[in-house]
CSV table of C-alpha atoms in Angstrom, one decimal:
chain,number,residue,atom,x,y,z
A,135,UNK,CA,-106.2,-49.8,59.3
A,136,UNK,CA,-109.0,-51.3,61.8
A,137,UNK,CA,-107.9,-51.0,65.1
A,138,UNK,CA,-109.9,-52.1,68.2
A,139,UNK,CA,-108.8,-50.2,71.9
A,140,UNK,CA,-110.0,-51.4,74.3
A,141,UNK,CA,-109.6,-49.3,77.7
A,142,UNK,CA,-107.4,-50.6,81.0
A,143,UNK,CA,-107.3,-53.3,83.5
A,144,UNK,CA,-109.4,-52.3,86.3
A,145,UNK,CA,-109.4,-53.3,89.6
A,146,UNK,CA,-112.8,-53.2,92.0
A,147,UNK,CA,-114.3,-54.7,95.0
A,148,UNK,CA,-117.2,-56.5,95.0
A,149,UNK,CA,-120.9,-54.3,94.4
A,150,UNK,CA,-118.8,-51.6,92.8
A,151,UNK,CA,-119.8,-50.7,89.3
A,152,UNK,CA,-117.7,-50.7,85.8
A,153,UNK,CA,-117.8,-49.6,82.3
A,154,UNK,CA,-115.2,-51.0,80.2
A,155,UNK,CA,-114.8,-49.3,76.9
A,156,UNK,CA,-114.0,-50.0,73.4
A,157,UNK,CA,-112.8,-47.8,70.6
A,158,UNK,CA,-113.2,-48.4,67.0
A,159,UNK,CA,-111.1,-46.6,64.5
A,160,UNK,CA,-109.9,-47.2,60.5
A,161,UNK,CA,-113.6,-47.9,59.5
A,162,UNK,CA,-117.2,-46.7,59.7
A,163,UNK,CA,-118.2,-47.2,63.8
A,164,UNK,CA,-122.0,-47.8,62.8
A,165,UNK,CA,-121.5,-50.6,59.7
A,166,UNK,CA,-120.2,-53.3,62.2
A,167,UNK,CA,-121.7,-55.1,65.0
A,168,UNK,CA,-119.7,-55.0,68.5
A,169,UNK,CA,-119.3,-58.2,70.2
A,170,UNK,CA,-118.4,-59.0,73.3
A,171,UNK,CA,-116.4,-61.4,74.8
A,172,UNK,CA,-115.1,-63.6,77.8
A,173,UNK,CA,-112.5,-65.2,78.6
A,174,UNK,CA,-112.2,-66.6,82.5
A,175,UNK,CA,-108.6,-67.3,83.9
A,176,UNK,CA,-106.9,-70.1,82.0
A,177,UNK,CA,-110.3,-71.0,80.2
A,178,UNK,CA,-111.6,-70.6,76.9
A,179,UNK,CA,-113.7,-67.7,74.7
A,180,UNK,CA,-117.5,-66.9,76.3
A,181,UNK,CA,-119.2,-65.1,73.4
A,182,UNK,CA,-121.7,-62.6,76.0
A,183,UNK,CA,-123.5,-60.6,73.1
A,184,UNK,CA,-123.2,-58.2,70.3
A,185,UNK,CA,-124.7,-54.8,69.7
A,186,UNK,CA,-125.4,-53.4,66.2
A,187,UNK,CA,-123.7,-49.3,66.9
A,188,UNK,CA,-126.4,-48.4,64.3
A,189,UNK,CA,-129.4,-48.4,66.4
A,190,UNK,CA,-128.1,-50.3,69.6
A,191,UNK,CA,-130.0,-53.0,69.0
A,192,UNK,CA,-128.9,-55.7,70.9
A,193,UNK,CA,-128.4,-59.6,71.4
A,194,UNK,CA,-127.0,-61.2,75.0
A,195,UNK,CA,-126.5,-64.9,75.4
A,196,UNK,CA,-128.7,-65.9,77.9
A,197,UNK,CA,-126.1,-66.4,80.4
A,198,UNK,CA,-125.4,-63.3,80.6
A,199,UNK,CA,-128.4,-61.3,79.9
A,200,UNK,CA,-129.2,-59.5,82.8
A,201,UNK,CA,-125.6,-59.6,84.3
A,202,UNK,CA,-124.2,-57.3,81.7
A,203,UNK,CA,-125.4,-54.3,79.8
A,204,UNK,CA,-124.3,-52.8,76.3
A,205,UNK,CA,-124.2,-49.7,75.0
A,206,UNK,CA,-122.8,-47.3,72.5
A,207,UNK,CA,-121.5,-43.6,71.9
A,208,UNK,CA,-121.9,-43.2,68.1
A,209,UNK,CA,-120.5,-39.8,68.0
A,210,UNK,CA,-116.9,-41.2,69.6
A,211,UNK,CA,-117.1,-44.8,68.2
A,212,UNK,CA,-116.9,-46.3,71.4
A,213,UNK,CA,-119.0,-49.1,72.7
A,214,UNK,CA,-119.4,-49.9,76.3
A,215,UNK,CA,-119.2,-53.3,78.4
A,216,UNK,CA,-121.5,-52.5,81.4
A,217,UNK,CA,-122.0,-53.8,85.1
A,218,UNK,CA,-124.3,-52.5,88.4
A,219,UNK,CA,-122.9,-55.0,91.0
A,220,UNK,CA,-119.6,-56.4,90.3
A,221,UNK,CA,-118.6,-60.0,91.5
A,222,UNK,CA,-115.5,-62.3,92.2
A,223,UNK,CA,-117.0,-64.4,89.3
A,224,UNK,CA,-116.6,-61.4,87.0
A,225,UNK,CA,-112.9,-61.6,87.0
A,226,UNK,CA,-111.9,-62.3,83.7
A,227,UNK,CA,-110.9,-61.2,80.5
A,228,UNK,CA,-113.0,-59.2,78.0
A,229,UNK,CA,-112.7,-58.7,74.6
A,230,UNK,CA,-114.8,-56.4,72.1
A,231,UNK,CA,-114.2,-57.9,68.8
A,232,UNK,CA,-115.7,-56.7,65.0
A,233,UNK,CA,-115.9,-57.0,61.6
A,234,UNK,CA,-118.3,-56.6,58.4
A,235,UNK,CA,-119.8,-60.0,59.0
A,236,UNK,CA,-121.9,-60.0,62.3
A,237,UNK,CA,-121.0,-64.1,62.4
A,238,UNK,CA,-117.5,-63.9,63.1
A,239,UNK,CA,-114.4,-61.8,63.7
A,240,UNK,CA,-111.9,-60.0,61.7
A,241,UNK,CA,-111.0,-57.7,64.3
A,242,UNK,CA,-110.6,-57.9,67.9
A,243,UNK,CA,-109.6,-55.5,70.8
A,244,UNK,CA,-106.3,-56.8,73.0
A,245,UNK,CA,-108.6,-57.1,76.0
A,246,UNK,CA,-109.3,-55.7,79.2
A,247,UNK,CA,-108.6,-57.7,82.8
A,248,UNK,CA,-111.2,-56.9,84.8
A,249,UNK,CA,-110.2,-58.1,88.4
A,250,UNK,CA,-112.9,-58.2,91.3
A,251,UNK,CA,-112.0,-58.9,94.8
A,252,UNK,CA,-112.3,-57.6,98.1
B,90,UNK,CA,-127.9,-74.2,75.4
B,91,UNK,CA,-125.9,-74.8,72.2
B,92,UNK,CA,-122.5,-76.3,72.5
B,93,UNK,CA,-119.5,-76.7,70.4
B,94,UNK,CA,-116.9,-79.7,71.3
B,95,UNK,CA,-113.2,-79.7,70.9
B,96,UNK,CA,-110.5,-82.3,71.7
B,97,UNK,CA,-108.5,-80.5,74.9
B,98,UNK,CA,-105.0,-80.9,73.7
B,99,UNK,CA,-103.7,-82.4,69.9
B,100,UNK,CA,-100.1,-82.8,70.5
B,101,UNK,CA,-98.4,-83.0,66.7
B,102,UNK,CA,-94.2,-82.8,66.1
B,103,UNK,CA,-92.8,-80.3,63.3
B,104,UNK,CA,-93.3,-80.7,60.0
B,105,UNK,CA,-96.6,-83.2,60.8
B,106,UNK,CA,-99.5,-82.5,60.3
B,107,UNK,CA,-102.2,-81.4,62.9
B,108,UNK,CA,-106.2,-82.1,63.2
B,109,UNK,CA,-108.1,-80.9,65.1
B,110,UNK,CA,-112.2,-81.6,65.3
B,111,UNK,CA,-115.0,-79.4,66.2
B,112,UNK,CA,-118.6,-81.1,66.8
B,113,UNK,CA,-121.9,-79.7,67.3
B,114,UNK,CA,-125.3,-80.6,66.1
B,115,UNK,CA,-126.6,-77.3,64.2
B,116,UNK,CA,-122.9,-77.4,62.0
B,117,UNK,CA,-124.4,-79.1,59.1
B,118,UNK,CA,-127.1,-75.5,58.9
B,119,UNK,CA,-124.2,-73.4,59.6
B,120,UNK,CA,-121.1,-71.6,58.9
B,121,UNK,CA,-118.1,-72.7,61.1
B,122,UNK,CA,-114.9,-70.2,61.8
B,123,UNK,CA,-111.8,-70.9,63.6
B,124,UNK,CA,-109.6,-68.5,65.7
B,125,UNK,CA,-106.1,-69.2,66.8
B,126,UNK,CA,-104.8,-67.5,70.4
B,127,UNK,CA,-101.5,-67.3,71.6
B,128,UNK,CA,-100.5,-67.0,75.1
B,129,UNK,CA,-101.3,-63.5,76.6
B,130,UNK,CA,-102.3,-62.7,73.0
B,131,UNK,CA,-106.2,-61.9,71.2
B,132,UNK,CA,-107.6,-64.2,69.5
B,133,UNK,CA,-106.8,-64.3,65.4
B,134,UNK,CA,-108.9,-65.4,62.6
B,135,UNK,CA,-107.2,-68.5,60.8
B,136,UNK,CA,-110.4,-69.6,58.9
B,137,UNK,CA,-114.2,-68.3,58.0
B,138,UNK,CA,-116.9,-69.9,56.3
B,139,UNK,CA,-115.8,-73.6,56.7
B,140,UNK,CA,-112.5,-73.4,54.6
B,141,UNK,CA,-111.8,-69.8,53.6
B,142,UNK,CA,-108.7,-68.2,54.7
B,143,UNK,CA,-108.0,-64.5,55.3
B,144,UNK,CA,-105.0,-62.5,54.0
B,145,UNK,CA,-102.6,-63.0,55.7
B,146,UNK,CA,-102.9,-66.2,57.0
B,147,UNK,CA,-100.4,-69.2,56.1
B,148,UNK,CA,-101.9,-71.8,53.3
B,149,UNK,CA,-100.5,-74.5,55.6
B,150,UNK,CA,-103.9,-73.5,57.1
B,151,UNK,CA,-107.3,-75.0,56.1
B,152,UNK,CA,-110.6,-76.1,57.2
B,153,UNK,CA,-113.3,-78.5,55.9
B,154,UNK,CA,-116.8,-79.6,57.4
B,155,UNK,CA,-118.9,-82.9,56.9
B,156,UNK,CA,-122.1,-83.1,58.5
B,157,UNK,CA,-122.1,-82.2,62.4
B,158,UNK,CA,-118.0,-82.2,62.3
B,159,UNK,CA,-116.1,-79.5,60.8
B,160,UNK,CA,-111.8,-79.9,61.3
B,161,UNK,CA,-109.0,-77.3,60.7
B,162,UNK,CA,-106.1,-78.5,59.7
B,163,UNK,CA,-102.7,-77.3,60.1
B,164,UNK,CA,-100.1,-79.0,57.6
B,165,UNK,CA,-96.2,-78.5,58.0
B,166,UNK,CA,-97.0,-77.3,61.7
B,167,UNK,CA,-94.2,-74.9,63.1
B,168,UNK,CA,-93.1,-74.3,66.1
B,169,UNK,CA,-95.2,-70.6,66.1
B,170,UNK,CA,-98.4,-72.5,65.8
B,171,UNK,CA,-98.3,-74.0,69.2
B,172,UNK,CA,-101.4,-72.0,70.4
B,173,UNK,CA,-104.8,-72.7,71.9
B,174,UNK,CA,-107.7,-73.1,68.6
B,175,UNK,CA,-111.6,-72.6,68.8
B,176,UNK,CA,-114.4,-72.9,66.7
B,177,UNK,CA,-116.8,-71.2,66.5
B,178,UNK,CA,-120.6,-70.7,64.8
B,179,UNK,CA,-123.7,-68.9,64.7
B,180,UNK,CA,-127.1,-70.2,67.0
B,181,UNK,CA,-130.7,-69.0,67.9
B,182,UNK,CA,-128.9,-66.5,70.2
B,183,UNK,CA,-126.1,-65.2,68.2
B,184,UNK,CA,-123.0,-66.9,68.5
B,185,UNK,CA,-120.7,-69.8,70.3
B,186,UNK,CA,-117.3,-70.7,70.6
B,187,UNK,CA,-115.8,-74.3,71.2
B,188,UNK,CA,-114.6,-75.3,74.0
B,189,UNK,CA,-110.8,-75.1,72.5
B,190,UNK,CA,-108.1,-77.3,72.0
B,191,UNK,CA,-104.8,-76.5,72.8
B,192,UNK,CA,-102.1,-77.5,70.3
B,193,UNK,CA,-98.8,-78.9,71.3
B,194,UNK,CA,-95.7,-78.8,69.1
B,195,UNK,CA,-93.4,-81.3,70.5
């Protein structure tokens, strides 16, 4: 069985830095692309980006390309959701989410609340 | 940047059936999927590629596009599919969601 984990809900102030985590299991880490994705409070999906595990070649939406930073650990199958210098702005919801086709997903992490305040 | 638009709310009563419409311009070049998300739940995949349905999902679910507007469809809606709904599809940068539409059973 595919199974997503995601890591906690984390609490920081503003400035602080995170890394969010995301552990793939039931299936070969490096055949599917990682995506991440947003969700703010009581608003809809964000798709941010999407890193292929293989090479850590990556894509970000340009809103959030140089906010956020992806990355990889092949030999743990965990992919990593990335920030320097937290904001209140960054308080959301964030979802890793998977599958064989890079387009869309079959699988999908139960989320992480990041919460950023001072 | 590319954008995907949904009705906000369909409001449909049991056993009716509910529509619900997704437009963007690059949908007639591109695959469209549709996720459904319950309340403090992650998203789930109802529909891929326009009109397929993964295992596991009820028939009463379906999709179709035509040109820039692609629609799922929920027939026989139950009480369990009041949820929120997105779209979404590929772009130049990788992907989008819709903006989502929250479905009402009343």
């Amino acid at each position: 069985e595919v199974q997503l984990v995601q890591s906690g809900a984390e609490v920081k102030k503003p400035g602080e830095s995170l890394r969010i985590s995301c552990k793939g299991s039931g299936y070969s880490f490096t055949t599917y692309w990682i995506t991440w994705v947003r969700q703010l409070p009581g608003k809809g999906l964000e798709w941010m980006g999407r890193i292929d595990p293989s090479d850590s070649y990556t894509n970000y939406s340009p809103s959030f390309q140089g906010h956020v930073t992806f990355s990889v650990d092949k030999s743990i199958s965990t992919a990593y959701l990335q920030w320097s210098s937290l904001k209140a702005s960054d308080t959301a919801i964030y979802y890793c989410a998977s599958g064989p086709n890079a387009e869309f997903f079959d699988y999908w992490g139960q989320g992480a609340l990041v919460t950023v305040s001072s | 940047s590319y954008e995907l638009t949904q009705p906000p709310s369909v409001s449909v009563s049991p056993g009716q059936t509910a529509r619900i419409t997704c437009s963007g311009d690059a949908l007639p070049n591109q695959f469209s999927y549709w996720y459904q998300q319950r309340p403090g739940q992650a998203p789930v995949l109802v529909i891929y590629k326009d009109s397929e349905r993964p295992s596991g999902i009820p028939e009463r679910f379906s999709g179709s596009s035509s040109g820039t507007t692609v629609t799922l469809t929920i027939s026989g809606v139950q009480a369990e599919d009041e949820a929120d709904y997105y779209c979404q599809s590929a772009d130049s940068n990788g992907g989008v969601f819709g903006t989502g539409t929250k479905v009402t059973v009343l």
